Short mmCIF file of N, CA and C in Angstrom, two decimals:
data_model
loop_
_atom_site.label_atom_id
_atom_site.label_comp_id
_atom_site.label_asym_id
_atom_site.label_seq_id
_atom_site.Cartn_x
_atom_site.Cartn_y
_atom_site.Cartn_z
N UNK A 1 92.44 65.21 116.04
CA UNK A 1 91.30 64.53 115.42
C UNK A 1 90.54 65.52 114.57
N UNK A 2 90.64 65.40 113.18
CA UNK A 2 89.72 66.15 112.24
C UNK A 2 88.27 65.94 112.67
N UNK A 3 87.55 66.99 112.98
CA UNK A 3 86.23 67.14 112.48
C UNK A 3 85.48 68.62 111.66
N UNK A 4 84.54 68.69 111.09
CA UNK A 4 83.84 68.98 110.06
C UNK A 4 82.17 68.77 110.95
N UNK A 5 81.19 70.18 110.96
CA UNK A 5 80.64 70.11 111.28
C UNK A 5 79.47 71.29 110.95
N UNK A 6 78.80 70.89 110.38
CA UNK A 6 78.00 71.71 109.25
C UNK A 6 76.52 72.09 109.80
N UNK A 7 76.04 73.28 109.44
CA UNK A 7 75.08 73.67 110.01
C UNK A 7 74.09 75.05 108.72
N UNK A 8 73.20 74.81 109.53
CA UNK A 8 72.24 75.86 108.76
C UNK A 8 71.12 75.41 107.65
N UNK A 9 71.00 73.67 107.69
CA UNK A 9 70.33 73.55 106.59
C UNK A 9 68.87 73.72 107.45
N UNK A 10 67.83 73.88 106.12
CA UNK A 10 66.64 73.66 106.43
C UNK A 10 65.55 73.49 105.41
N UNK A 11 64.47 73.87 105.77
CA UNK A 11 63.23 74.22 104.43
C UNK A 11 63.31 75.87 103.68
N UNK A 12 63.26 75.52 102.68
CA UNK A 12 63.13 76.78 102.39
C UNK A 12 62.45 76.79 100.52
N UNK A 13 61.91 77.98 100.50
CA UNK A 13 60.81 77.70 98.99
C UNK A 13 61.50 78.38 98.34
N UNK A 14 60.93 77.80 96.74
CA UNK A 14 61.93 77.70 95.72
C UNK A 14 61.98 79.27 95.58
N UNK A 15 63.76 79.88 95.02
CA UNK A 15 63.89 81.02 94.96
C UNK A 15 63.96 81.89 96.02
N UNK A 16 64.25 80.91 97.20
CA UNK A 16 64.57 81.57 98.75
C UNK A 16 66.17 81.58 98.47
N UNK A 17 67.27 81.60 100.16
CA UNK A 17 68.54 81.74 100.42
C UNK A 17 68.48 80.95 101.74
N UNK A 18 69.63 80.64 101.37
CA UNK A 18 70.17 79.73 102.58
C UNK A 18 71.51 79.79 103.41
N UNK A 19 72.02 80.10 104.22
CA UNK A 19 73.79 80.22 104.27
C UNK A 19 74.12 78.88 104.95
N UNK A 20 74.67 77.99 104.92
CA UNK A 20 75.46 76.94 105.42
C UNK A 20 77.33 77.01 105.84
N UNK A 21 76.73 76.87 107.18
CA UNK A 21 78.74 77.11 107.67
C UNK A 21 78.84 75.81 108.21
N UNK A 22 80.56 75.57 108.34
CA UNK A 22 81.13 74.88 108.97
C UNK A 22 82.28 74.44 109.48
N UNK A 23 82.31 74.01 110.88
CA UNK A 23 83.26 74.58 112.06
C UNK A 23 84.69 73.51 111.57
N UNK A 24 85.60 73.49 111.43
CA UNK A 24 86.53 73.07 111.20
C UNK A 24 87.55 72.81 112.30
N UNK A 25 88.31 72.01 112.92
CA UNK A 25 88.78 71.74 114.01
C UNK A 25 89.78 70.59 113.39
N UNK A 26 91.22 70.46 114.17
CA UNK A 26 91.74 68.92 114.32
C UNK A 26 93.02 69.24 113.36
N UNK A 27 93.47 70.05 112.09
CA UNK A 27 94.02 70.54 110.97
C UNK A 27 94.32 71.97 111.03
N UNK A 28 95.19 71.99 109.70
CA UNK A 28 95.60 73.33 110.01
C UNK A 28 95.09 74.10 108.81
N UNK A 29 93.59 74.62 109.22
CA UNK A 29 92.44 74.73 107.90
C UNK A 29 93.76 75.71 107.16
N UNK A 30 94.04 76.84 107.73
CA UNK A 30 94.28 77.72 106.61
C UNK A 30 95.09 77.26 105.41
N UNK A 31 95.33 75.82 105.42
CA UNK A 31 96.83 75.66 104.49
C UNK A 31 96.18 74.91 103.26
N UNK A 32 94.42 74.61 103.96
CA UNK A 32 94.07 73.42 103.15
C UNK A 32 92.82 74.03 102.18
N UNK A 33 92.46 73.04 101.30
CA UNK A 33 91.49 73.40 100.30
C UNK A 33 90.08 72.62 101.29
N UNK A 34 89.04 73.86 100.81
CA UNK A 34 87.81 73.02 101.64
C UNK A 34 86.77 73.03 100.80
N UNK A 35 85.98 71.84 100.75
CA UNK A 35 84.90 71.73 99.77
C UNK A 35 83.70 71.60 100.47
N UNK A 36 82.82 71.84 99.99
CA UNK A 36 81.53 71.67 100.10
C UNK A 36 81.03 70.53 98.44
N UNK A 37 80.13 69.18 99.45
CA UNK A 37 79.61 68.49 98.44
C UNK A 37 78.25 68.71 98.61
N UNK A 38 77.58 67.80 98.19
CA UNK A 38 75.74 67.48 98.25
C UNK A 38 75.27 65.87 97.59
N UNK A 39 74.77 65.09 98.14
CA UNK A 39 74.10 63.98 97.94
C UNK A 39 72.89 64.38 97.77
N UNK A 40 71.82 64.34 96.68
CA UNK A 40 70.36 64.46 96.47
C UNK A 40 70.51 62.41 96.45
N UNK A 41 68.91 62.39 97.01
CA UNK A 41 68.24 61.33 97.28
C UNK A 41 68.48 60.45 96.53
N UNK A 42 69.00 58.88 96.12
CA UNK A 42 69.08 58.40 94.84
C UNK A 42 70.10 58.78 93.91
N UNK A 43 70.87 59.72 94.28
CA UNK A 43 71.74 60.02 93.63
C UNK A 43 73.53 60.03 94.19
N UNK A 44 74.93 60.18 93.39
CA UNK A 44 75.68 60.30 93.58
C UNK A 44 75.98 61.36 94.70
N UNK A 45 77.32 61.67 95.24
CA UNK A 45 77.51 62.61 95.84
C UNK A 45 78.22 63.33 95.01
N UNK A 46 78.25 64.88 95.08
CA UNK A 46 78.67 65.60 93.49
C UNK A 46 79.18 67.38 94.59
N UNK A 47 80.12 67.52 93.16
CA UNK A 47 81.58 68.39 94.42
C UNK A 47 80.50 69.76 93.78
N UNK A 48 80.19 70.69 94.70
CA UNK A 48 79.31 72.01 94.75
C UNK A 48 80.54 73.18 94.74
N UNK A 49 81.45 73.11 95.58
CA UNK A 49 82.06 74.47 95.62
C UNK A 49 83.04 74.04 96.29
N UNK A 50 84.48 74.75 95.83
CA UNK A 50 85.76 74.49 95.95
C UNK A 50 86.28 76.13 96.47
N UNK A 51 87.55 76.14 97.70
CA UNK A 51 87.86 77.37 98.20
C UNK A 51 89.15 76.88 98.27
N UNK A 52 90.44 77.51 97.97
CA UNK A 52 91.48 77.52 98.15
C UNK A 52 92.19 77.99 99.15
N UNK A 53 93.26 78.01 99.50
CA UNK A 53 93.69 78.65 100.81
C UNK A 53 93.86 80.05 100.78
N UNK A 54 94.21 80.59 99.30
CA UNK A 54 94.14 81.85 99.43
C UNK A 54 93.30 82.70 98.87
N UNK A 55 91.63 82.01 98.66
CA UNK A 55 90.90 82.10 98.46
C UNK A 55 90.42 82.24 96.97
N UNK A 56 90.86 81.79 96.15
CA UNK A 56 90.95 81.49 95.18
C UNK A 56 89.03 80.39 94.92
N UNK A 57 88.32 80.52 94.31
CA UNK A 57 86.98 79.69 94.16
C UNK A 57 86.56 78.84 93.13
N UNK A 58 86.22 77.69 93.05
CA UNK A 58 85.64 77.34 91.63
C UNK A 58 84.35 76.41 91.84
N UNK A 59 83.47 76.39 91.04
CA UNK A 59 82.06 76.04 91.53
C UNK A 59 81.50 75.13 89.99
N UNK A 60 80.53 74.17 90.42
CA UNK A 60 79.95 72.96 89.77
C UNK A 60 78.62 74.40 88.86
N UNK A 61 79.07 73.59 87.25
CA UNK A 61 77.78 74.37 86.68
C UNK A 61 76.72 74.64 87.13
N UNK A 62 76.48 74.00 87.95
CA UNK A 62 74.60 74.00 88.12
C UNK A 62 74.73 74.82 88.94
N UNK A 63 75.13 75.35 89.75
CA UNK A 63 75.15 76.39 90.99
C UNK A 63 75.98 77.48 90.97
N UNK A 64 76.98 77.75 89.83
CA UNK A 64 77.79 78.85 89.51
C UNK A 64 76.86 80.12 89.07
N UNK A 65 76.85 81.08 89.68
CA UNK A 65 75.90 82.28 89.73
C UNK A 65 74.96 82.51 90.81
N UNK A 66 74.81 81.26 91.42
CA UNK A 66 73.83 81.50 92.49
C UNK A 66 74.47 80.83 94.19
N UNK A 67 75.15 80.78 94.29
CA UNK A 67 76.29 80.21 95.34
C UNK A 67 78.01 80.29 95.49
N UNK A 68 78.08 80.93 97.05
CA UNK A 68 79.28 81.71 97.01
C UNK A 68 79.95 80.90 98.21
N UNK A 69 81.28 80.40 97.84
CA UNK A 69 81.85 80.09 99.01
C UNK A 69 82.59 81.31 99.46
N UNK A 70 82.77 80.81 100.83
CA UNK A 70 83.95 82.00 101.62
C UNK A 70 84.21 80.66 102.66
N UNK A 71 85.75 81.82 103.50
CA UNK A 71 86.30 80.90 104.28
C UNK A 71 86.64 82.01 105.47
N UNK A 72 86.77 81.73 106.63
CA UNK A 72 86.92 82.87 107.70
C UNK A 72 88.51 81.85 108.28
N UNK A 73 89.31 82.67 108.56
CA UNK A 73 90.95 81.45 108.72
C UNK A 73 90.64 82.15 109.94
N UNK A 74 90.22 83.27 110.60
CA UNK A 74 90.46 83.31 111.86
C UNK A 74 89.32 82.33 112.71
N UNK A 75 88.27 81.63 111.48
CA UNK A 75 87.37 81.09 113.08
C UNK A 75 87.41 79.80 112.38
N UNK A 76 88.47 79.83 111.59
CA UNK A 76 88.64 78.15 111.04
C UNK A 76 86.80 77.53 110.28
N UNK A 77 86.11 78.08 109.35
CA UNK A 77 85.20 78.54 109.32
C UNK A 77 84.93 78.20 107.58
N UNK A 78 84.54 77.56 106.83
CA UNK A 78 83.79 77.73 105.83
C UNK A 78 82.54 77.52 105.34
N UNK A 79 82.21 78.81 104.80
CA UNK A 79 80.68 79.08 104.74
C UNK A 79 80.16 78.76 102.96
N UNK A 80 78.47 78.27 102.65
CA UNK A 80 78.29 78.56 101.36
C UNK A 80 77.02 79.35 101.64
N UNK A 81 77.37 80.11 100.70
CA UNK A 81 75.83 81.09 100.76
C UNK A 81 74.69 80.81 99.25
N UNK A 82 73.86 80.02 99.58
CA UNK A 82 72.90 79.70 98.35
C UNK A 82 71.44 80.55 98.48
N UNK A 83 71.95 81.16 96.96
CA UNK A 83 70.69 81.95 96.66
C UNK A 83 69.49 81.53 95.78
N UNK A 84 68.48 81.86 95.17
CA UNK A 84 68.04 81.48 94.06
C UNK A 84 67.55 80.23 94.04
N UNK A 85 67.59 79.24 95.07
CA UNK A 85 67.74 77.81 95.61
C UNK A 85 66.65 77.50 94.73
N UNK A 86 66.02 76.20 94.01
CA UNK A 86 65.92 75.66 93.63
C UNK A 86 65.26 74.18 93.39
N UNK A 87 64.40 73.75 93.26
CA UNK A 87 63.57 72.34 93.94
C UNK A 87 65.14 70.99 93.57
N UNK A 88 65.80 71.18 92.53
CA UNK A 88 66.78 70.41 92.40
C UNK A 88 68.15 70.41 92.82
N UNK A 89 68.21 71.54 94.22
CA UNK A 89 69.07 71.92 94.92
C UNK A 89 69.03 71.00 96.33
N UNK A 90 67.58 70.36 96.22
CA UNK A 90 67.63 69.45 97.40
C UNK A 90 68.30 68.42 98.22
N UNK A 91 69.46 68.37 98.79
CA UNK A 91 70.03 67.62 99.03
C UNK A 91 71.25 67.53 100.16
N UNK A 92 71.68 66.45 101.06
CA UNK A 92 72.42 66.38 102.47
C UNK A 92 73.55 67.16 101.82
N UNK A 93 74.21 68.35 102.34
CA UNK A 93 75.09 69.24 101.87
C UNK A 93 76.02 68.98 103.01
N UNK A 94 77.62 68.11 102.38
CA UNK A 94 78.41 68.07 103.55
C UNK A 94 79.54 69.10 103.12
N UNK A 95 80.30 69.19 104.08
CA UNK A 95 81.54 69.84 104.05
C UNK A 95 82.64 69.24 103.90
N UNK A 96 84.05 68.74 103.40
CA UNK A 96 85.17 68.40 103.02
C UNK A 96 86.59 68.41 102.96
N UNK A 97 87.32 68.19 103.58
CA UNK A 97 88.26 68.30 103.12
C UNK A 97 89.53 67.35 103.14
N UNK A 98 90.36 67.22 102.15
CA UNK A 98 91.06 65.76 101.86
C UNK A 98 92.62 66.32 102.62
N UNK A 99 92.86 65.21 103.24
CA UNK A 99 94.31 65.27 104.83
C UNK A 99 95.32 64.13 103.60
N UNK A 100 96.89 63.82 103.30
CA UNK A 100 96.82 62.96 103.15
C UNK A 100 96.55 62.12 102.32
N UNK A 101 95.63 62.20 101.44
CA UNK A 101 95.02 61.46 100.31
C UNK A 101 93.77 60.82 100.81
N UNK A 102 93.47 60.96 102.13
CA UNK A 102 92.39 60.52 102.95
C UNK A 102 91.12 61.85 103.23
N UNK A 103 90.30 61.54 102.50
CA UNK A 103 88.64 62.39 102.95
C UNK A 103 87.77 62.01 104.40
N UNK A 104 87.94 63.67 104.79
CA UNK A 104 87.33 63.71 106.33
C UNK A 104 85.86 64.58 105.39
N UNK A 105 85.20 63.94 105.98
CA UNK A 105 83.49 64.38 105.75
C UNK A 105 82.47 64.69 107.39
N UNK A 106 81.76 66.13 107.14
CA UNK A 106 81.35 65.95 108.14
C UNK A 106 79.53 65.32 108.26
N UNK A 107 79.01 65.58 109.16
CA UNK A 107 77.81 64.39 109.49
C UNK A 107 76.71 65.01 108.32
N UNK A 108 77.08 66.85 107.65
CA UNK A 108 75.79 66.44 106.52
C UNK A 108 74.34 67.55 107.33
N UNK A 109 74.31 68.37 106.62
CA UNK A 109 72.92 68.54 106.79
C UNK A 109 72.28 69.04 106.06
N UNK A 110 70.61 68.65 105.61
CA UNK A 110 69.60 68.66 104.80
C UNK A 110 69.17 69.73 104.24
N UNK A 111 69.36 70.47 102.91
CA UNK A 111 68.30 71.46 102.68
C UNK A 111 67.38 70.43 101.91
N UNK A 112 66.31 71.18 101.87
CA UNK A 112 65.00 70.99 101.18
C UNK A 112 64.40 72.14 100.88
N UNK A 113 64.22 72.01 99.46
CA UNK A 113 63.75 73.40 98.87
C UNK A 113 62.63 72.58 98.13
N UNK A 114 61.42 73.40 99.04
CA UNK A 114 59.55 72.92 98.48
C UNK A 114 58.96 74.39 98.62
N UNK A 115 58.11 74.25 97.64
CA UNK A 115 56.75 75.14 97.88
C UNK A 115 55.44 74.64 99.09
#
């Protein structure tokens, strides 16, 4: 059973850092590509950062320079590290990855970036 389980969001003011990981289980992460998305309020859900298996990276304009994926294969493990964060960075940040042609998403958790 795939799960995806994301952690580390919170408050944080504009031009702070944030790291967001998440635990991967059920698959055989190292073989697979893992994404990180984000839903802001009212809005679409939109692809943030892409990691390859052999670590290979590619990242959504708006956050390229200020957000780094990594992947840990020994703790089955992918992390994003957001810097520079942003009031329009606000938004449920899930983790991803497609089995199959089928998307496992995990439950999502909130940054909010306020003064």
């Amino acid at each position: 059973q795939v799960q995806l389980v994301e952690s580390g969001g919170g408050l944080v003011q504009p031009g702070g850092s944030l790291r967001l990981s998440c635990a991967a289980s059920g698959f055989a992460f190292t073989r697979e590509v893992m994404n990180w998305y984000r839903q802001a309020p009212g809005k679409q859900r939109e692809l943030v950062a892409i990691i390859y298996s052999g670590g290979l990276t590619n990242y959504a304009d708006s956050v390229k320079g200020r957000f780094t994926i990594s992947r840990d294969n020994d703790k089955n493990t992918v992390s994003l590290q957001m810097n520079s964060l942003k009031p329009e960075d606000t938004a449920v940040y899930y983790c991803n990855v497609r089995l199959n042609w089928a998307n496992y998403w995990g439950k999502g958790t909130l940054v909010t970036v306020s003064s």
